[in-house]
Coordinates of N, CA and C in Angstrom, one line a residue:
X244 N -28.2 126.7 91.1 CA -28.2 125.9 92.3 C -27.2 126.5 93.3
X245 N -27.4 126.5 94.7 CA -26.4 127.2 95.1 C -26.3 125.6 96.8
X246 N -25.6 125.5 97.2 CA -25.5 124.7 98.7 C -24.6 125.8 99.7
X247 N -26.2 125.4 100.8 CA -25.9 126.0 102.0 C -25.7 125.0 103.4
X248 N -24.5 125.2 103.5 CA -24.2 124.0 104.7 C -24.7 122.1 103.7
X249 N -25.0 121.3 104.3 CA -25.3 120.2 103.4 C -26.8 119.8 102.8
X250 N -27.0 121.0 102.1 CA -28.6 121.0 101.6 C -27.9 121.5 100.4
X251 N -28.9 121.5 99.0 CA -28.4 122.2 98.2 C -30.0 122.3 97.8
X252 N -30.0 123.9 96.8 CA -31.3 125.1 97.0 C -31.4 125.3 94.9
X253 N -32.5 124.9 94.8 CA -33.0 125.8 93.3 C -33.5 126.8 93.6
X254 N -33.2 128.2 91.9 CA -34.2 129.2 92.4 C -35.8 128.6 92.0
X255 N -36.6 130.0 92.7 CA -37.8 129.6 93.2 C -38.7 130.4 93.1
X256 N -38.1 131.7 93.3 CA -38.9 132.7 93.7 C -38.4 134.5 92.9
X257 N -38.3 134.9 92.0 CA -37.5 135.6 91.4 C -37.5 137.0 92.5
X258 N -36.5 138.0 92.1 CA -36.5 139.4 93.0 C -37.6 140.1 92.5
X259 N -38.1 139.6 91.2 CA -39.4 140.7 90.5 C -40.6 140.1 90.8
X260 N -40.8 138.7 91.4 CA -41.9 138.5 91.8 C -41.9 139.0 93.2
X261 N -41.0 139.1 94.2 CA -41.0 139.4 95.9 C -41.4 140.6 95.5
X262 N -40.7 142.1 94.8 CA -40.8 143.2 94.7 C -42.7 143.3 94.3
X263 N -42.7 142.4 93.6 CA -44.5 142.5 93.0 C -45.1 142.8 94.2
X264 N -44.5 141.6 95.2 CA -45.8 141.0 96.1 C -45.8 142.1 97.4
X265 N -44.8 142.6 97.0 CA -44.7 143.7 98.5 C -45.4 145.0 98.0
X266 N -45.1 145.2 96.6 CA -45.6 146.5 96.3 C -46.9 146.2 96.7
X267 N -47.7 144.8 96.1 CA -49.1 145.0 96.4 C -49.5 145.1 97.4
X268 N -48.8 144.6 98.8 CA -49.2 144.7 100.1 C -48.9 146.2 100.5
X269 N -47.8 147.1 100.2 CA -47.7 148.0 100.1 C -48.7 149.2 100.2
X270 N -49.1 148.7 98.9 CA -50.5 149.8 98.0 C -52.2 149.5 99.5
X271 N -52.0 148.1 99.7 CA -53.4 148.0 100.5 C -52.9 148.3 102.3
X272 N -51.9 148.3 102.5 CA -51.9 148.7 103.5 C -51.6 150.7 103.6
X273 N -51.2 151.2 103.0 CA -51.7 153.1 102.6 C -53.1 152.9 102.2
X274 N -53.6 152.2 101.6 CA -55.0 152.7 101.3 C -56.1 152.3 103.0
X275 N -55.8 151.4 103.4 CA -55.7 150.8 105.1 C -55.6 151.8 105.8
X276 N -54.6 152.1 106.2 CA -54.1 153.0 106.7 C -53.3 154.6 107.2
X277 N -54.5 154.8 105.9 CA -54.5 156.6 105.1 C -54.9 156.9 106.6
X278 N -53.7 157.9 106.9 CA -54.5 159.2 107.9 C -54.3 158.5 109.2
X279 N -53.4 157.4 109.3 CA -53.5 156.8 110.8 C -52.1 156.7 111.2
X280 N -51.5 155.9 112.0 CA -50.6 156.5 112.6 C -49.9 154.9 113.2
X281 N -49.8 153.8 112.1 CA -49.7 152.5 112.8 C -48.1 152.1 113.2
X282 N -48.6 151.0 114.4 CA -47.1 150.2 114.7 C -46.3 149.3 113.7
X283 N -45.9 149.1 113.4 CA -45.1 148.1 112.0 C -44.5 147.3 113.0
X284 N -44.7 146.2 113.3 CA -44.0 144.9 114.0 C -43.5 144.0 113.5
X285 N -42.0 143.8 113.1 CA -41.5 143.0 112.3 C -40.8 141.5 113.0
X286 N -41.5 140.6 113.1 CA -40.9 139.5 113.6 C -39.6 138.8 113.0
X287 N -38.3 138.9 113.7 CA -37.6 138.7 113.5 C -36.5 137.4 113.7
X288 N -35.9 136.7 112.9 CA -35.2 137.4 111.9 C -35.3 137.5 110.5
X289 N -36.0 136.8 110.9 CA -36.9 136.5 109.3 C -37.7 137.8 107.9
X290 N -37.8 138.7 109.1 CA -39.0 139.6 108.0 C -38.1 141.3 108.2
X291 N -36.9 140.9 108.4 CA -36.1 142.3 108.7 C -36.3 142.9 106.9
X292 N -35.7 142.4 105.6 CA -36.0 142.7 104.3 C -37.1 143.0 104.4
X293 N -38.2 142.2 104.3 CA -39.6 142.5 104.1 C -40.5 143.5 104.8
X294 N -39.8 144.1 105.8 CA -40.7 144.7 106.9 C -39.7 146.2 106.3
X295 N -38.8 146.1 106.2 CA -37.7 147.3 105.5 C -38.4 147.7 104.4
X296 N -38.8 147.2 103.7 CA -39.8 147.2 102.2 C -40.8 148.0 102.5
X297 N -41.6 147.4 103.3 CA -42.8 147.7 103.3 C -42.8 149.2 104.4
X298 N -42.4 148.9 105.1 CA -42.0 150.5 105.7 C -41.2 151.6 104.8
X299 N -40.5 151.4 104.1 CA -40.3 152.5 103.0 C -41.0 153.0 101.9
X300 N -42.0 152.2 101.8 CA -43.1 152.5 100.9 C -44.5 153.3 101.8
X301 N -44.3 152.9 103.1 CA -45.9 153.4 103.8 C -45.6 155.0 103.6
X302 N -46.8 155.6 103.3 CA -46.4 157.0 103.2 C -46.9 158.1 103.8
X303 N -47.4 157.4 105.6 CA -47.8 158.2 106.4 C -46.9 158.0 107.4
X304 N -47.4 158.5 108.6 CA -46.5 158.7 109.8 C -46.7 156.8 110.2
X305 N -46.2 156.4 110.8 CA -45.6 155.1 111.7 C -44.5 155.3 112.5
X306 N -45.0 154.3 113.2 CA -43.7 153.7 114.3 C -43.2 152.4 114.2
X307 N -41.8 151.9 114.4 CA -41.6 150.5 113.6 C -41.1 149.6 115.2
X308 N -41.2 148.3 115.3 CA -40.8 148.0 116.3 C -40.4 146.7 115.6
X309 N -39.4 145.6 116.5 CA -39.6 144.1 116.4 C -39.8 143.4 117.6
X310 N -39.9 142.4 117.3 CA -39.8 141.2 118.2 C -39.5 139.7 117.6
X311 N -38.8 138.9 118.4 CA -37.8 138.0 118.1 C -38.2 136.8 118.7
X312 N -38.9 136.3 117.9 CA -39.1 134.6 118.1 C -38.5 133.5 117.8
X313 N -38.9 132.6 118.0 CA -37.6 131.3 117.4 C -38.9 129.7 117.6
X314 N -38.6 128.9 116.5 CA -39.4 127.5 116.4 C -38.7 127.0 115.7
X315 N -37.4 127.2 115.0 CA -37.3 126.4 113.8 C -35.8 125.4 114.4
X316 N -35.3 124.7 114.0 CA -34.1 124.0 113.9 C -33.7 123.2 112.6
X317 N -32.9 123.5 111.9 CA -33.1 122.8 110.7 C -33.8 123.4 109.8
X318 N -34.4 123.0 109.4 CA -35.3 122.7 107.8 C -36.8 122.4 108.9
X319 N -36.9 122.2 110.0 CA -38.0 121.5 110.7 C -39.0 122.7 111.9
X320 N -39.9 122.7 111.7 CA -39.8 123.5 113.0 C -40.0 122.7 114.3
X321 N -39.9 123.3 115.9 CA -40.0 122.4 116.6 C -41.2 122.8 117.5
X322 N -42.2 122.8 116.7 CA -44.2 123.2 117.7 C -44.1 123.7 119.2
X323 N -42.5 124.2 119.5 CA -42.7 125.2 120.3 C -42.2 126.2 120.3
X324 N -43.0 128.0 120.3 CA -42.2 129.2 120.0 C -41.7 129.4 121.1
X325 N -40.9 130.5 121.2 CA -40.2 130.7 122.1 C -39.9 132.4 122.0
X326 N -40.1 133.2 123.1 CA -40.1 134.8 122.6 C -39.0 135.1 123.2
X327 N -38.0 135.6 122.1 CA -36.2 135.9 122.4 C -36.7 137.4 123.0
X328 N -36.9 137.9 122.2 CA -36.8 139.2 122.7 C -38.5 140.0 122.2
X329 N -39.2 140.5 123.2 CA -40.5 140.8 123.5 C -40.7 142.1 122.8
X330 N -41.5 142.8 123.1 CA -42.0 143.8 122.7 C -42.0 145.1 123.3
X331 N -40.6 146.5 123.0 CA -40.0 147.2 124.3 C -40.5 148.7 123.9
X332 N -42.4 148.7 123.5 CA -42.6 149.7 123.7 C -44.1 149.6 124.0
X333 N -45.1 150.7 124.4 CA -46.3 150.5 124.3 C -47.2 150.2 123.1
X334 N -47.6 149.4 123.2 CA -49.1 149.5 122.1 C -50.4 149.3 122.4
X335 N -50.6 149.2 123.9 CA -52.0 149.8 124.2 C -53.0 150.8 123.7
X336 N -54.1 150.2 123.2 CA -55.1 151.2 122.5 C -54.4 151.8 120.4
X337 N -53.2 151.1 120.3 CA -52.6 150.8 118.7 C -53.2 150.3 118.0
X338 N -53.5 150.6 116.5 CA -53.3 149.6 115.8 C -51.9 149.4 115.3
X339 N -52.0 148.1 115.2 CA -50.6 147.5 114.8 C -50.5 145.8 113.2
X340 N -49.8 146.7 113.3 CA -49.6 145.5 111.6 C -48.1 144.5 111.8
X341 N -48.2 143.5 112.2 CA -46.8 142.5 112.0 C -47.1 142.1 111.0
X342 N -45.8 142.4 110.5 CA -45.0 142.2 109.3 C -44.1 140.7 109.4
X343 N -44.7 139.5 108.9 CA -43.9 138.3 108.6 C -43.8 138.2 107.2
X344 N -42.0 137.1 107.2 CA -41.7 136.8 106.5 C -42.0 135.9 105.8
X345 N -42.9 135.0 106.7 CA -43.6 133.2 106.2 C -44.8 132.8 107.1
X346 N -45.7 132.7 106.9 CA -47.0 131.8 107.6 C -46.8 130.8 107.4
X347 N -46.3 129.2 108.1 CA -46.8 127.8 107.7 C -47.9 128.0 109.1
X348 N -46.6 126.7 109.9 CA -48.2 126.3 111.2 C -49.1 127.1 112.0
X349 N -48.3 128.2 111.3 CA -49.4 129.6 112.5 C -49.1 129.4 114.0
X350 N -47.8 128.6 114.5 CA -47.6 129.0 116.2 C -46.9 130.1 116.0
X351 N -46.4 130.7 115.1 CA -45.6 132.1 115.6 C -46.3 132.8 115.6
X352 N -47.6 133.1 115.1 CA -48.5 134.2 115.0 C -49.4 134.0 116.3
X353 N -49.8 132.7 116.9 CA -50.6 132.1 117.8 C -49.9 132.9 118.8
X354 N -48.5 132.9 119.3 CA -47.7 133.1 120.3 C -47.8 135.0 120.3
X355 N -47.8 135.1 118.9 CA -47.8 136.7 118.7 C -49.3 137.4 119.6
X356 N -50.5 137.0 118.6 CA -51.6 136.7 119.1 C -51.9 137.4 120.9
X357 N -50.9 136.3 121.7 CA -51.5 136.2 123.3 C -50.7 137.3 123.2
X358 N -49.9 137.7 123.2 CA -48.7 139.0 123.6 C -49.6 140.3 123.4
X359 N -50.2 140.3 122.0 CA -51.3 141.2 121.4 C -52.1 141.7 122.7
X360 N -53.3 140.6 122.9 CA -54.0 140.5 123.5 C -53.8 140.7 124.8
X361 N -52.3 140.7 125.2 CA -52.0 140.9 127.0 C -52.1 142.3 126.9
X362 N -51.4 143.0 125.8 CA -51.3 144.4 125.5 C -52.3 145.4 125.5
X363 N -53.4 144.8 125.4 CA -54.8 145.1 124.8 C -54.5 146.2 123.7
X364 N -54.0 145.6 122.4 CA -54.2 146.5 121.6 C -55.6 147.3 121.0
X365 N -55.5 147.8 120.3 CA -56.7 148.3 119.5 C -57.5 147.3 118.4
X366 N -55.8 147.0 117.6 CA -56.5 145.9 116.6 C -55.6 145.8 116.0
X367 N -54.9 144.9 115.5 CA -54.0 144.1 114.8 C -54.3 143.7 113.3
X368 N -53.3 143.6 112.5 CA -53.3 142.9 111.3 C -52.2 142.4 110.9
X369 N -52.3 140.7 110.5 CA -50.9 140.7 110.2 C -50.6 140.7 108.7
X370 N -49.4 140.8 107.9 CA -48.9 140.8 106.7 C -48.2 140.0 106.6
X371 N -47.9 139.2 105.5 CA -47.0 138.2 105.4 C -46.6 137.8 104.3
X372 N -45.4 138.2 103.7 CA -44.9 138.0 102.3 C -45.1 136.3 101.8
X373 N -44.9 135.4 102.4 CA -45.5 134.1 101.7 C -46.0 133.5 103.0
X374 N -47.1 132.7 102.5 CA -48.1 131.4 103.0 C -48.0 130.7 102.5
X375 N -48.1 129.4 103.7 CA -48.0 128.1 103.3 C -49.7 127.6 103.6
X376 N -50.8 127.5 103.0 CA -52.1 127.2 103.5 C -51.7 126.0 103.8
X377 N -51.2 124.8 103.0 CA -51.3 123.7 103.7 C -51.2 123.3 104.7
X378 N -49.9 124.1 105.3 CA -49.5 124.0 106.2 C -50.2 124.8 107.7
X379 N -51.1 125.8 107.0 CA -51.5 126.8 108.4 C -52.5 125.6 108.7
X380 N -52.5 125.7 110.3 CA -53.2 125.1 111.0 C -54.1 125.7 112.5
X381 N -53.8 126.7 111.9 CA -54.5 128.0 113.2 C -55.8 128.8 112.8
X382 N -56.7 129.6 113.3 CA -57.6 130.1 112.6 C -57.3 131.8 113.1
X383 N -56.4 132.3 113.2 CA -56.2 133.5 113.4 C -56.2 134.4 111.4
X384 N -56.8 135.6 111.4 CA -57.0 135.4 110.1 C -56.0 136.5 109.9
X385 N -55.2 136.3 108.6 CA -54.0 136.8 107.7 C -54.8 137.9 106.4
X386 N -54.3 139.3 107.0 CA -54.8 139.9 106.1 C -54.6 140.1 104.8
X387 N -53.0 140.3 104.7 CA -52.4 140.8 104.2 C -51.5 139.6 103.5
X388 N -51.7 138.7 102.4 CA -50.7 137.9 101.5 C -49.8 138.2 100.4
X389 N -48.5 138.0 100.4 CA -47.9 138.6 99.4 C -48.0 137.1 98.6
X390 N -47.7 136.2 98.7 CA -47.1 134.9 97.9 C -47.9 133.6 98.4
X391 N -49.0 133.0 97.9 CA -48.9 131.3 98.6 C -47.8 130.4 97.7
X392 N -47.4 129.8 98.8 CA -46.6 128.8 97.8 C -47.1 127.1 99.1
X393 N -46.7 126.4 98.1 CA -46.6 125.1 99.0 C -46.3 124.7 100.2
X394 N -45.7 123.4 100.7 CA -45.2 123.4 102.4 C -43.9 122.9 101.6
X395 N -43.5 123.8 101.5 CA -42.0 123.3 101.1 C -40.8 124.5 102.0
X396 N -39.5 123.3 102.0 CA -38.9 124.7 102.9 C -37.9 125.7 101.5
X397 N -37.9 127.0 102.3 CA -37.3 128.0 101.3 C -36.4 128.6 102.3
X398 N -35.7 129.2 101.4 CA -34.7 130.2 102.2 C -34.4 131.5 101.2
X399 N -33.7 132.5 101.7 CA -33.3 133.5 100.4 C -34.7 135.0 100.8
X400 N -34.1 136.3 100.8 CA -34.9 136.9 101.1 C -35.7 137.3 102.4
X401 N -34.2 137.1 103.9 CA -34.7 136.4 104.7 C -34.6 135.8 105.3
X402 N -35.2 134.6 104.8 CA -35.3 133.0 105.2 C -34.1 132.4 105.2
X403 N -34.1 131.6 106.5 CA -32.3 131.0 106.2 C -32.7 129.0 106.2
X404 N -31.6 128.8 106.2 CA -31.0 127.2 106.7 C -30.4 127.5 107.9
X405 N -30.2 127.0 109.0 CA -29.3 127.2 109.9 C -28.7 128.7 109.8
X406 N -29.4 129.7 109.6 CA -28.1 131.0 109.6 C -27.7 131.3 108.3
X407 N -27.9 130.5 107.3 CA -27.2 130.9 106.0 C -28.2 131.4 104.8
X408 N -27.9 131.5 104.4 CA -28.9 132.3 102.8 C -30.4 133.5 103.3
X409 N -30.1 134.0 104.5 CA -31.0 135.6 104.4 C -30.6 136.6 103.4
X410 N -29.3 136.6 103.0 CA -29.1 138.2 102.2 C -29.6 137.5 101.0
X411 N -29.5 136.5 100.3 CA -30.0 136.4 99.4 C -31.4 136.8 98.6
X412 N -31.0 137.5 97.1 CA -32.2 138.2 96.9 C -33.4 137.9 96.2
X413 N -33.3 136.5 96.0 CA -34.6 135.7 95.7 C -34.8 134.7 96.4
X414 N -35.7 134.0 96.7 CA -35.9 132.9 97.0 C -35.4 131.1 96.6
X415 N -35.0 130.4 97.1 CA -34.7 129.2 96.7 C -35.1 128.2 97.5
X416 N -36.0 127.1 97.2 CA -36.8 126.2 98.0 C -35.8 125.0 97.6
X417 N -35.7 123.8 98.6 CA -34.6 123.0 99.0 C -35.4 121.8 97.1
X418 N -33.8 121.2 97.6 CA -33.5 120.3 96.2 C -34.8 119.2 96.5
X419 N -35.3 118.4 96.1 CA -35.3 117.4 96.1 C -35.0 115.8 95.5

């Protein structure tokens, strides 16, 4: 059990099942993208671990970029994204893979999405170490799954509470 700020967290998610789920996203994105030359877009701050993962395993040429969104307050999100910091290079005529930390309601990826599309990329895919289906409510489609788990909130691996528990190296979904 560990308490972050006034929540307190079981574990949830072990470091050998994250490592599993990346390896396998890993393996299908080189076989994907044998012989090409993709963007890695890590939405941040969430998927900095997970997008570090999966870019040390790609085993062709890439370019890595982020961009910095924000919805959440609390434990809650608030159904409006907000883009901190945008996207500061070209990817016109790219393919490009964002790399997320979590899919629930799908406005981060919705918001990702128009940015895409202003860009006119080539073609997009996104990755995403855990899904919440209950929770997606968008029809943009998710290629790449490392983990479904429930609509519950998590932290650890990443994922915070207010700021707290990203370095942590497994997951922990709140008490109830």
């Amino acid at each position: 059990m560990i308490q972050l700020h006034d929540l307190q967290f079981e574990p949830y998610i072990s470091e050998e099942e994250i490592e599993g789920a990346v390896e396998k996203i890993s393996a299908r994105l080189n076989a994907d993208y044998k012989d090409q030359n993709p963007i890695f877009i890590g939405v941040l701050n969430g998927s900095f671990m997970f997008a570090s993962e999966v870019i040390k395993r790609f085993k062709g040429d890439c370019e890595v970029s982020f961009v910095k969104m924000g919805s959440y307050e609390g434990t809650s999100t608030t159904g409006t994204v907000k883009t901190l910091v945008g996207l500061n290079q070209k990817v016109e005529g790219r393919k490009v893979v964002i790399l997320e930390d979590i899919v629930d309601t799908g406005n981060t990826l919705e918001e990702i999405n128009k940015i895409l599309e202003a860009e006119n990329v080539a073609d997009y895919k996104v990755a995403t170490l855990f899904f919440k289906p209950e929770a997606y409510k968008k029809s943009l489609s998710i290629a790449y799954i490392g983990i479904e788990i429930p609509d519950k909130f998590i932290v650890g691996y990443g994922l915070d509470y207010d700021g707290l528990g990203r370095n942590l190296t497994q997951v922990y979904k709140r008490k109830e």
